[in-house]
Amino acid sequence: MPWPVTACLLCRNEDRNLEKYFERLRPLVREIVVVDSGSTDKSLEIAGRHADVVVANPLVSFSAQRNLASSRAAHRWVLHLDADESMTDSLTDAITRLFESGSIEHYAAFCFPRKTFDELGRLRKIVESYPGFHYRLYDRERCRWVKPVHETLEIGGPKRFVPHHILHYPDYSRVPEKLTLYTDLKDSSSPDSRRTTALSMASNFIFHAKALYVDLGMWKRPDDMVFATRWLLHQARVRFRRRQKS
């Protein structure tokens, strides 16, 4: 039985991925919303055949696009998944259990780790890309997206880490195009005036440490423990630098 969820996709020239994307998601969710930012390939044609709602909207910021997609959803719970991503069977099972048990109502958002693979299909296990901690399933009445690039979900309630993976297979031929887009959006956007508090930094550190060491079980192997510690230190440095600049 499909989840009472609207799947939202931000799209631009994704025709090579869309058929499989809809094939994977259609049995799982009750609605699919696509926001297209100017595709010149067959993306709009494919989306028109498979999606419940298709919106054409120029890209001003990624957070605005995600908020627009969420606003067009018929369901309170929203799942954001990119065209080059899929969910493991264990993740779909975990989400099903959340709905069946009713425990999903205790939270405003759910965070998933993501495995990104290189051109040869090898896992890119580096602190910049793994595990990522991606908030993709959330209650749209209690959450909203902020920041124009590398958008962040602002969560108005408890959050939970689910230790099952999203799988990411990027099209590396499009990396230069996307980097140019990110740079243009960042240059044209206003600075983020929100200041990260020491309390929120500490809370995030504890949340991520538990997710890495306990939920993902990285305490069990010495090399995984080293990786988890490196990830936490890397993120602490990044957040500290951002706080100094704000």
Coordinates of N, CA and C in Angstrom, one line a residue:
M1 N 0.9 -1.2 0.0 CA 0.0 0.0 0.0 C 0.9 1.3 0.0
P2 N 0.6 2.2 -0.9 CA 1.5 3.4 -1.0 C 1.5 4.2 0.3
W3 N 2.6 4.8 0.6 CA 2.6 5.7 1.8 C 1.8 7.0 1.5
P4 N 1.2 7.6 2.6 CA 0.5 8.9 2.4 C 1.5 10.0 2.3
V5 N 2.2 10.0 1.2 CA 3.4 10.9 1.0 C 3.3 11.5 -0.4
T6 N 3.8 12.7 -0.6 CA 4.0 13.3 -1.9 C 5.5 13.3 -2.1
A7 N 6.0 12.7 -3.2 CA 7.4 12.7 -3.6 C 7.6 14.0 -4.4
C8 N 8.6 14.7 -4.1 CA 8.9 16.0 -4.8 C 10.3 15.9 -5.5
L9 N 10.3 16.3 -6.8 CA 11.5 16.2 -7.6 C 11.8 17.6 -8.2
L10 N 13.0 18.1 -8.0 CA 13.5 19.3 -8.8 C 14.2 18.7 -10.0
C11 N 13.8 19.3 -11.2 CA 14.2 18.7 -12.4 C 14.8 19.7 -13.4
R12 N 15.8 19.3 -14.1 CA 16.3 20.1 -15.2 C 17.2 19.2 -16.1
N13 N 16.7 18.9 -17.2 CA 17.4 18.0 -18.2 C 17.8 16.7 -17.6
E14 N 16.8 15.9 -17.1 CA 17.0 14.7 -16.4 C 16.3 13.5 -17.2
D15 N 16.1 13.6 -18.5 CA 15.3 12.6 -19.2 C 15.9 11.2 -19.2
R16 N 17.3 11.2 -19.0 CA 17.9 9.9 -19.0 C 17.6 9.1 -17.7
N17 N 17.2 9.8 -16.6 CA 16.9 9.2 -15.3 C 15.4 9.1 -15.0
L18 N 14.6 9.8 -15.7 CA 13.2 10.0 -15.2 C 12.3 8.7 -15.3
E19 N 12.4 8.0 -16.4 CA 11.6 6.8 -16.5 C 11.8 5.8 -15.3
K20 N 13.1 5.6 -15.0 CA 13.4 4.7 -13.9 C 13.0 5.3 -12.5
Y21 N 13.1 6.6 -12.4 CA 12.7 7.3 -11.2 C 11.3 7.1 -10.9
F22 N 10.4 7.3 -11.9 CA 9.0 7.2 -11.7 C 8.6 5.7 -11.5
E23 N 9.3 4.8 -12.1 CA 9.1 3.4 -12.0 C 9.4 2.9 -10.5
R24 N 10.4 3.5 -9.9 CA 10.8 3.1 -8.6 C 9.8 3.7 -7.6
L25 N 9.4 5.0 -7.8 CA 8.6 5.7 -6.7 C 7.1 5.5 -6.8
R26 N 6.6 5.3 -8.0 CA 5.1 5.2 -8.1 C 4.5 4.2 -7.2
P27 N 5.0 3.0 -7.0 CA 4.4 2.0 -6.1 C 4.5 2.4 -4.6
L28 N 5.4 3.4 -4.3 CA 5.6 3.7 -2.9 C 4.8 4.9 -2.4
V29 N 4.5 5.9 -3.2 CA 3.9 7.1 -2.8 C 2.6 7.4 -3.5
R30 N 1.8 8.2 -2.9 CA 0.4 8.5 -3.5 C 0.4 9.6 -4.5
E31 N 1.5 10.4 -4.5 CA 1.5 11.6 -5.4 C 3.0 11.9 -5.7
I32 N 3.2 12.4 -6.9 CA 4.5 12.9 -7.3 C 4.4 14.3 -7.9
V33 N 5.2 15.2 -7.4 CA 5.2 16.6 -7.9 C 6.6 16.9 -8.5
V34 N 6.6 17.4 -9.7 CA 7.8 17.8 -10.3 C 7.9 19.3 -10.5
V35 N 9.0 19.9 -10.1 CA 9.2 21.3 -10.4 C 10.4 21.4 -11.4
D36 N 10.1 21.9 -12.6 CA 11.1 21.9 -13.7 C 11.6 23.3 -13.8
S37 N 12.9 23.5 -13.9 CA 13.5 24.8 -14.0 C 14.1 25.1 -15.4
G38 N 13.5 24.6 -16.4 CA 13.9 25.0 -17.8 C 14.5 23.9 -18.6
S39 N 14.0 22.7 -18.5 CA 14.6 21.6 -19.3 C 14.4 21.8 -20.8
T40 N 15.5 21.4 -21.5 CA 15.4 21.5 -23.0 C 15.4 20.1 -23.6
D41 N 15.4 19.1 -22.8 CA 15.4 17.7 -23.3 C 13.9 17.2 -23.2
K42 N 13.7 15.9 -23.0 CA 12.4 15.4 -23.0 C 11.8 15.2 -21.5
S43 N 12.5 15.9 -20.6 CA 12.0 15.8 -19.2 C 10.6 16.2 -19.0
L44 N 10.2 17.3 -19.5 CA 8.8 17.7 -19.3 C 7.8 16.8 -19.9
E45 N 8.1 16.2 -21.1 CA 7.3 15.2 -21.7 C 7.1 14.0 -20.9
I46 N 8.2 13.5 -20.3 CA 8.2 12.3 -19.5 C 7.4 12.6 -18.2
A47 N 7.7 13.7 -17.6 CA 7.1 14.1 -16.3 C 5.5 14.3 -16.5
G48 N 5.2 14.8 -17.7 CA 3.7 15.0 -18.0 C 3.0 13.7 -18.0
R49 N 3.7 12.6 -18.4 CA 3.1 11.3 -18.5 C 2.9 10.6 -17.1
H50 N 3.9 10.9 -16.2 CA 4.0 10.1 -15.0 C 3.7 10.9 -13.7
A51 N 3.9 12.1 -13.7 CA 3.8 12.9 -12.4 C 2.3 13.4 -12.3
D52 N 1.9 13.6 -11.0 CA 0.5 14.1 -10.8 C 0.5 15.6 -10.9
V53 N 1.6 16.3 -10.6 CA 1.7 17.7 -10.7 C 3.0 18.1 -11.4
V54 N 3.0 18.9 -12.4 CA 4.2 19.4 -13.0 C 4.1 20.9 -13.1
V55 N 5.2 21.5 -12.5 CA 5.2 23.0 -12.4 C 6.5 23.5 -13.1
A56 N 6.4 24.4 -14.0 CA 7.6 25.0 -14.6 C 7.9 26.3 -13.9
N57 N 9.1 26.4 -13.4 CA 9.4 27.6 -12.6 C 10.9 27.9 -12.7
P58 N 11.3 29.1 -13.1 CA 12.7 29.5 -13.3 C 13.4 29.3 -11.9
L59 N 14.7 28.9 -12.0 CA 15.5 28.6 -10.8 C 16.1 29.9 -10.3
V60 N 15.6 30.3 -9.1 CA 16.2 31.5 -8.4 C 17.0 31.0 -7.2
S61 N 16.5 30.0 -6.5 CA 17.3 29.3 -5.5 C 16.7 27.9 -5.3
F62 N 17.6 27.0 -4.8 CA 17.1 25.6 -4.6 C 16.1 25.5 -3.5
S63 N 16.3 26.4 -2.4 CA 15.4 26.3 -1.3 C 14.0 26.8 -1.8
A64 N 13.9 27.8 -2.6 CA 12.6 28.3 -3.1 C 12.0 27.2 -4.0
Q65 N 12.8 26.5 -4.8 CA 12.2 25.4 -5.6 C 11.6 24.3 -4.7
R66 N 12.4 23.9 -3.7 CA 11.9 22.9 -2.8 C 10.6 23.3 -2.1
N67 N 10.6 24.5 -1.6 CA 9.4 25.0 -0.9 C 8.2 25.1 -1.8
L68 N 8.5 25.5 -3.1 CA 7.4 25.5 -4.1 C 6.8 24.1 -4.3
A69 N 7.7 23.1 -4.4 CA 7.3 21.7 -4.6 C 6.4 21.3 -3.4
S70 N 6.9 21.6 -2.2 CA 6.2 21.2 -1.0 C 4.8 21.8 -0.9
S71 N 4.8 23.1 -1.4 CA 3.5 23.8 -1.3 C 2.4 23.2 -2.2
R72 N 2.9 22.5 -3.3 CA 1.9 21.9 -4.2 C 1.5 20.5 -3.8
A73 N 2.1 20.0 -2.7 CA 1.8 18.7 -2.3 C 0.4 18.5 -1.7
A74 N -0.2 17.4 -2.0 CA -1.5 17.2 -1.4 C -1.4 16.5 0.0
H75 N -0.3 16.0 0.3 CA -0.1 15.3 1.5 C 0.8 16.1 2.5
R76 N 0.7 15.8 3.8 CA 1.5 16.5 4.8 C 2.9 16.1 4.7
W77 N 3.1 14.8 4.5 CA 4.5 14.2 4.5 C 5.0 14.3 3.1
V78 N 6.3 14.8 3.0 CA 6.9 15.0 1.7 C 8.3 14.2 1.7
L79 N 8.5 13.6 0.6 CA 9.8 12.9 0.3 C 10.5 13.6 -0.8
H80 N 11.7 14.1 -0.6 CA 12.5 14.7 -1.7 C 13.5 13.7 -2.1
L81 N 13.5 13.3 -3.3 CA 14.5 12.4 -3.9 C 14.9 12.9 -5.3
D82 N 16.2 13.0 -5.5 CA 16.7 13.5 -6.8 C 16.6 12.4 -7.9
A83 N 16.6 12.8 -9.1 CA 16.4 11.9 -10.3 C 17.6 10.9 -10.3
D84 N 18.7 11.2 -9.8 CA 19.9 10.3 -9.9 C 20.0 9.5 -8.6
E85 N 19.0 9.5 -7.7 CA 19.0 8.8 -6.5 C 18.0 7.7 -6.4
S86 N 18.2 6.7 -5.6 CA 17.2 5.7 -5.3 C 17.4 5.3 -3.8
M87 N 16.4 4.5 -3.3 CA 16.4 4.1 -1.9 C 16.7 2.6 -1.8
T88 N 17.5 2.2 -0.9 CA 17.7 0.8 -0.6 C 16.4 0.1 -0.2
D89 N 16.3 -1.2 -0.4 CA 15.1 -1.9 0.1 C 14.9 -1.7 1.6
S90 N 16.0 -1.7 2.3 CA 15.9 -1.6 3.8 C 15.4 -0.2 4.2
L91 N 15.7 0.8 3.4 CA 15.2 2.1 3.7 C 13.7 2.2 3.4
T92 N 13.2 1.6 2.3 CA 11.8 1.6 2.0 C 11.0 0.8 3.1
D93 N 11.6 -0.3 3.6 CA 11.0 -1.0 4.6 C 10.9 -0.2 5.9
A94 N 12.0 0.5 6.2 CA 12.0 1.3 7.5 C 10.9 2.4 7.4
I95 N 10.8 3.0 6.3 CA 9.8 4.1 6.1 C 8.4 3.5 6.3
T96 N 8.2 2.3 5.7 CA 6.9 1.6 5.8 C 6.5 1.3 7.3
R97 N 7.5 0.9 8.0 CA 7.3 0.6 9.4 C 7.0 1.9 10.2
L98 N 7.6 3.0 9.8 CA 7.3 4.3 10.5 C 5.8 4.6 10.4
F99 N 5.2 4.4 9.2 CA 3.8 4.7 9.0 C 2.9 3.7 9.6
E100 N 3.3 2.4 9.5 CA 2.4 1.4 10.0 C 2.3 1.4 11.5
S101 N 3.4 1.8 12.2 CA 3.5 1.8 13.6 C 2.9 3.1 14.2
G102 N 2.8 4.2 13.3 CA 2.3 5.5 13.8 C 3.4 6.3 14.4
S103 N 4.6 5.7 14.6 CA 5.7 6.5 15.2 C 6.2 7.7 14.4
I104 N 5.8 7.7 13.1 CA 6.3 8.9 12.3 C 5.7 10.2 12.9
E105 N 4.6 10.1 13.5 CA 3.9 11.3 14.0 C 4.7 12.0 15.2
H106 N 5.6 11.2 15.8 CA 6.4 11.8 16.9 C 7.5 12.7 16.4
Y107 N 7.7 12.8 15.1 CA 8.9 13.6 14.5 C 8.4 14.5 13.5
A108 N 9.2 15.5 13.2 CA 9.0 16.5 12.1 C 9.8 16.2 10.9
A109 N 10.9 15.5 11.0 CA 11.8 15.2 9.9 C 12.6 14.0 10.2
F110 N 13.0 13.3 9.1 CA 13.8 12.1 9.1 C 15.1 12.3 8.2
C111 N 16.2 11.9 8.8 CA 17.5 12.1 8.2 C 18.0 10.7 7.7
F112 N 18.5 10.7 6.5 CA 19.1 9.4 5.9 C 20.5 9.6 5.5
P113 N 21.4 8.6 5.7 CA 22.7 8.6 5.1 C 22.6 8.4 3.6
R114 N 23.7 8.8 2.9 CA 23.7 8.6 1.4 C 25.0 8.1 0.9
K115 N 25.0 7.1 0.1 CA 26.2 6.6 -0.5 C 26.3 7.1 -1.9
T116 N 27.4 7.8 -2.2 CA 27.6 8.4 -3.5 C 28.7 7.5 -4.2
F117 N 28.5 7.2 -5.5 CA 29.4 6.3 -6.2 C 30.1 7.1 -7.3
D118 N 31.3 6.6 -7.6 CA 32.1 7.3 -8.7 C 31.7 6.7 -10.1
E119 N 32.4 7.1 -11.1 CA 32.1 6.6 -12.5 C 32.2 5.1 -12.6
L120 N 33.1 4.5 -11.8 CA 33.3 3.1 -11.9 C 32.4 2.3 -10.9
G121 N 31.5 3.0 -10.2 CA 30.6 2.3 -9.3 C 31.1 2.1 -7.9
R122 N 32.2 2.7 -7.6 CA 32.9 2.6 -6.3 C 32.4 3.6 -5.3
L123 N 32.2 3.2 -4.1 CA 31.7 4.1 -3.0 C 32.7 5.2 -2.8
R124 N 32.3 6.5 -2.8 CA 33.2 7.6 -2.5 C 33.1 7.8 -0.9
K125 N 33.8 7.1 -0.2 CA 33.8 7.2 1.3 C 34.8 8.2 1.7
I126 N 34.5 9.5 1.6 CA 35.3 10.6 2.0 C 34.4 11.5 2.9
V127 N 35.0 12.2 3.8 CA 34.2 13.0 4.8 C 33.3 14.1 4.1
E128 N 33.7 14.5 2.9 CA 32.9 15.5 2.2 C 31.6 15.0 1.6
S129 N 31.5 13.7 1.4 CA 30.3 13.1 0.7 C 29.6 12.0 1.5
Y130 N 30.2 11.4 2.5 CA 29.6 10.3 3.2 C 29.7 10.6 4.7
P131 N 28.6 10.3 5.5 CA 27.3 9.8 5.1 C 26.4 10.9 4.6
G132 N 26.7 12.2 4.9 CA 25.9 13.3 4.3 C 24.8 13.8 5.2
F133 N 24.1 12.9 5.9 CA 22.9 13.3 6.7 C 21.9 14.1 5.9
H134 N 21.1 13.5 5.1 CA 20.2 14.2 4.2 C 18.8 14.1 4.8
Y135 N 18.2 15.3 5.1 CA 16.8 15.3 5.5 C 15.9 15.3 4.3
R136 N 15.3 14.2 4.1 CA 14.5 14.0 2.8 C 13.0 13.7 3.1
L137 N 12.7 13.2 4.3 CA 11.3 12.9 4.6 C 10.9 13.8 5.7
Y138 N 9.8 14.7 5.5 CA 9.5 15.7 6.5 C 8.0 16.1 6.5
D139 N 7.6 16.6 7.6 CA 6.2 17.2 7.7 C 6.3 18.6 7.1
R140 N 5.7 18.9 6.0 CA 5.8 20.2 5.4 C 5.1 21.3 6.2
E141 N 4.3 20.9 7.1 CA 3.6 21.9 8.0 C 4.6 22.4 9.1
R142 N 5.6 21.7 9.3 CA 6.6 22.1 10.4 C 8.0 22.3 9.9
C143 N 8.2 22.3 8.6 CA 9.6 22.4 8.1 C 9.6 23.3 6.8
R144 N 10.7 24.0 6.6 CA 10.8 24.7 5.4 C 12.3 24.8 5.0
W145 N 12.6 25.0 3.7 CA 13.9 25.0 3.2 C 14.5 26.5 3.3
V146 N 15.8 26.6 3.6 CA 16.4 27.9 3.7 C 17.8 27.8 3.0
K147 N 18.4 28.9 2.6 CA 19.6 29.0 1.9 C 19.5 28.7 0.4
P148 N 20.0 29.6 -0.5 CA 19.8 29.4 -1.9 C 20.6 28.2 -2.5
V149 N 21.8 28.0 -2.0 CA 22.6 26.9 -2.5 C 23.0 26.0 -1.3
H150 N 23.1 24.7 -1.5 CA 23.3 23.7 -0.4 C 22.3 24.0 0.7
E151 N 21.0 23.9 0.2 CA 19.9 24.3 1.0 C 19.8 23.4 2.2
T152 N 19.2 24.0 3.3 CA 19.1 23.3 4.6 C 17.6 23.3 5.0
L153 N 17.2 22.2 5.6 CA 15.9 22.1 6.1 C 15.8 22.6 7.5
E154 N 14.9 23.7 7.7 CA 14.7 24.2 9.0 C 13.6 23.4 9.6
I155 N 13.8 22.8 10.7 CA 12.9 21.8 11.3 C 12.2 22.3 12.5
G156 N 10.9 22.3 12.5 CA 10.2 22.8 13.7 C 9.6 21.7 14.5
G157 N 10.5 20.8 15.0 CA 10.1 19.7 15.9 C 11.2 18.7 16.0
P158 N 11.0 17.6 16.6 CA 12.0 16.5 16.8 C 12.4 15.9 15.5
K159 N 13.7 15.5 15.4 CA 14.2 14.8 14.2 C 14.7 13.5 14.6
R160 N 14.8 12.6 13.5 CA 15.3 11.2 13.8 C 16.2 10.8 12.7
F161 N 17.3 10.1 13.0 CA 18.2 9.5 12.0 C 17.7 8.1 11.7
V162 N 17.6 7.7 10.5 CA 17.3 6.4 10.0 C 18.5 5.8 9.4
P163 N 19.1 4.7 9.9 CA 20.4 4.2 9.4 C 20.3 3.3 8.2
H164 N 19.5 3.7 7.2 CA 19.4 3.0 5.9 C 19.6 4.0 4.8
H165 N 20.2 3.6 3.7 CA 20.8 4.5 2.8 C 20.0 4.9 1.5
I166 N 20.2 6.1 1.1 CA 19.9 6.6 -0.2 C 21.1 6.3 -1.1
L167 N 20.9 5.9 -2.3 CA 22.0 5.6 -3.2 C 22.1 6.7 -4.3
H168 N 23.3 7.2 -4.5 CA 23.4 8.4 -5.4 C 24.4 8.0 -6.5
Y169 N 24.0 8.1 -7.8 CA 24.8 7.8 -9.0 C 24.8 9.0 -9.8
P170 N 25.7 10.0 -9.5 CA 25.7 11.3 -10.3 C 26.2 11.1 -11.7
D171 N 25.8 12.0 -12.6 CA 26.3 12.1 -14.0 C 27.5 13.0 -13.9
Y172 N 28.7 12.5 -13.9 CA 29.9 13.3 -13.7 C 30.2 14.2 -14.8
S173 N 29.6 13.9 -16.0 CA 29.8 14.8 -17.2 C 29.1 16.1 -16.9
R174 N 28.2 16.2 -16.0 CA 27.4 17.4 -15.8 C 28.0 18.2 -14.6
V175 N 29.0 17.7 -13.9 CA 29.6 18.4 -12.8 C 30.0 19.8 -13.1
P176 N 30.8 20.1 -14.2 CA 31.1 21.5 -14.4 C 29.9 22.4 -14.6
E177 N 28.9 21.9 -15.3 CA 27.6 22.7 -15.4 C 27.0 23.0 -14.1
K178 N 27.0 22.1 -13.2 CA 26.3 22.3 -11.9 C 27.1 23.2 -11.0
L179 N 28.5 23.1 -11.1 CA 29.3 24.0 -10.3 C 29.1 25.4 -10.7
T180 N 29.0 25.6 -12.0 CA 28.8 27.0 -12.6 C 27.4 27.5 -12.0
L181 N 26.4 26.7 -12.1 CA 25.1 27.0 -11.6 C 25.1 27.4 -10.1
Y182 N 25.8 26.6 -9.3 CA 25.9 26.8 -7.9 C 26.6 28.2 -7.6
T183 N 27.7 28.4 -8.3 CA 28.5 29.7 -8.2 C 27.6 30.9 -8.5
D184 N 26.9 30.8 -9.6 CA 26.0 31.9 -10.0 C 24.9 32.2 -9.0
L185 N 24.3 31.1 -8.5 CA 23.3 31.3 -7.5 C 23.8 31.9 -6.2
K186 N 25.0 31.4 -5.8 CA 25.6 31.9 -4.6 C 26.0 33.4 -4.7
D187 N 26.5 33.8 -5.9 CA 27.0 35.2 -6.1 C 25.8 36.1 -6.1
S188 N 24.6 35.6 -6.6 CA 23.5 36.5 -6.7 C 22.6 36.6 -5.5
S189 N 22.9 35.7 -4.5 CA 22.1 35.7 -3.3 C 22.6 36.6 -2.2
S190 N 21.7 36.9 -1.3 CA 22.0 37.7 -0.1 C 22.7 36.8 0.9
P191 N 23.7 37.4 1.7 CA 24.3 36.6 2.7 C 23.4 36.1 3.8
D192 N 23.7 34.9 4.3 CA 22.8 34.3 5.3 C 23.1 35.0 6.7
S193 N 22.2 35.7 7.2 CA 22.4 36.5 8.4 C 22.1 35.7 9.7
R194 N 21.6 34.5 9.6 CA 21.3 33.7 10.8 C 22.6 33.2 11.4
R195 N 22.7 33.3 12.7 CA 23.9 32.9 13.4 C 23.7 31.6 14.1
T196 N 24.6 30.7 13.9 CA 24.5 29.4 14.5 C 24.9 29.5 16.0
T197 N 24.1 29.1 16.9 CA 24.4 29.2 18.3 C 25.3 28.0 18.8
A198 N 26.0 28.2 19.9 CA 26.9 27.2 20.4 C 26.0 26.0 20.9
L199 N 24.8 26.3 21.4 CA 23.9 25.2 21.8 C 23.5 24.3 20.6
S200 N 23.2 24.9 19.5 CA 22.8 24.1 18.3 C 24.0 23.4 17.7
M201 N 25.2 23.9 17.8 CA 26.4 23.2 17.4 C 26.6 22.0 18.2
A202 N 26.4 22.1 19.5 CA 26.6 21.0 20.4 C 25.6 19.9 20.2
S203 N 24.3 20.4 20.0 CA 23.2 19.4 19.8 C 23.5 18.6 18.5
N204 N 23.9 19.3 17.4 CA 24.2 18.7 16.2 C 25.3 17.7 16.3
F205 N 26.3 18.1 17.1 CA 27.5 17.2 17.3 C 27.0 15.9 17.9
I206 N 26.2 16.0 19.0 CA 25.7 14.8 19.7 C 24.9 13.9 18.7
F207 N 24.0 14.6 18.0 CA 23.1 13.9 17.0 C 23.9 13.1 16.0
H208 N 24.9 13.7 15.5 CA 25.7 13.1 14.4 C 26.6 12.0 15.0
A209 N 27.2 12.2 16.2 CA 28.0 11.2 16.8 C 27.2 9.9 17.1
K210 N 26.0 10.1 17.6 CA 25.2 8.9 17.9 C 24.9 8.2 16.6
A211 N 24.5 9.0 15.5 CA 24.2 8.3 14.2 C 25.4 7.5 13.7
L212 N 26.6 8.1 13.8 CA 27.8 7.4 13.3 C 28.2 6.2 14.1
Y213 N 28.4 6.4 15.4 CA 29.0 5.4 16.2 C 27.9 4.3 16.6
V214 N 26.7 4.7 16.9 CA 25.7 3.8 17.3 C 24.8 3.3 16.2
D215 N 24.1 4.2 15.5 CA 23.1 3.8 14.6 C 23.7 3.1 13.3
L216 N 24.8 3.6 12.9 CA 25.5 3.0 11.7 C 26.6 2.0 12.2
G217 N 26.7 1.9 13.5 CA 27.6 0.8 14.0 C 29.1 1.0 13.7
M218 N 29.6 2.2 13.6 CA 31.0 2.5 13.2 C 31.9 2.2 14.4
W219 N 31.4 2.0 15.6 CA 32.3 1.7 16.7 C 32.8 0.3 16.6
K220 N 32.2 -0.5 15.8 CA 32.6 -2.0 15.7 C 33.9 -2.2 15.0
R221 N 34.3 -1.3 14.1 CA 35.6 -1.6 13.4 C 36.5 -0.4 13.6
P222 N 37.8 -0.6 13.9 CA 38.7 0.5 14.1 C 38.8 1.5 13.0
D223 N 38.8 1.0 11.7 CA 38.9 2.0 10.6 C 37.6 2.8 10.5
D224 N 36.5 2.2 10.8 CA 35.2 3.0 10.7 C 35.2 4.0 11.9
M225 N 35.7 3.6 13.0 CA 35.8 4.6 14.1 C 36.7 5.8 13.8
V226 N 37.8 5.5 13.1 CA 38.7 6.6 12.7 C 37.9 7.5 11.7
F227 N 37.2 6.9 10.8 CA 36.5 7.7 9.8 C 35.4 8.5 10.4
A228 N 34.7 7.9 11.3 CA 33.6 8.7 12.0 C 34.2 9.9 12.8
T229 N 35.3 9.7 13.4 CA 35.9 10.7 14.2 C 36.4 11.8 13.3
R230 N 37.0 11.5 12.1 CA 37.5 12.4 11.2 C 36.3 13.3 10.6
W231 N 35.1 12.6 10.4 CA 34.0 13.2 9.9 C 33.5 14.3 10.9
L232 N 33.4 13.9 12.1 CA 32.9 14.8 13.2 C 33.8 16.0 13.3
L233 N 35.1 15.8 13.3 CA 36.1 16.9 13.4 C 36.0 17.8 12.2
H234 N 35.8 17.2 11.0 CA 35.7 18.0 9.8 C 34.4 18.9 9.8
Q235 N 33.3 18.3 10.3 CA 32.1 19.1 10.4 C 32.1 20.2 11.4
A236 N 32.8 19.9 12.5 CA 33.0 20.9 13.6 C 33.8 22.1 13.1
R237 N 34.8 21.8 12.3 CA 35.6 22.9 11.7 C 34.8 23.7 10.8
V238 N 34.0 23.1 9.9 CA 33.2 23.8 8.9 C 32.2 24.7 9.6
R239 N 31.5 24.1 10.6 CA 30.5 24.9 11.3 C 31.1 26.0 12.1
F240 N 32.3 25.8 12.7 CA 32.9 26.9 13.5 C 33.3 28.0 12.5
R241 N 33.8 27.7 11.3 CA 34.2 28.8 10.4 C 33.0 29.5 9.9
R242 N 31.9 28.8 9.7 CA 30.6 29.5 9.3 C 30.2 30.5 10.4
R243 N 30.3 30.0 11.6 CA 29.8 30.8 12.8 C 30.7 32.1 12.9
Q244 N 32.0 31.9 12.6 CA 32.9 33.1 12.7 C 32.6 34.1 11.6
K245 N 32.1 33.7 10.4 CA 31.8 34.6 9.3 C 30.5 35.3 9.5
S246 N 29.6 34.6 10.3 CA 28.2 35.2 10.4 C 28.2 36.3 11.4

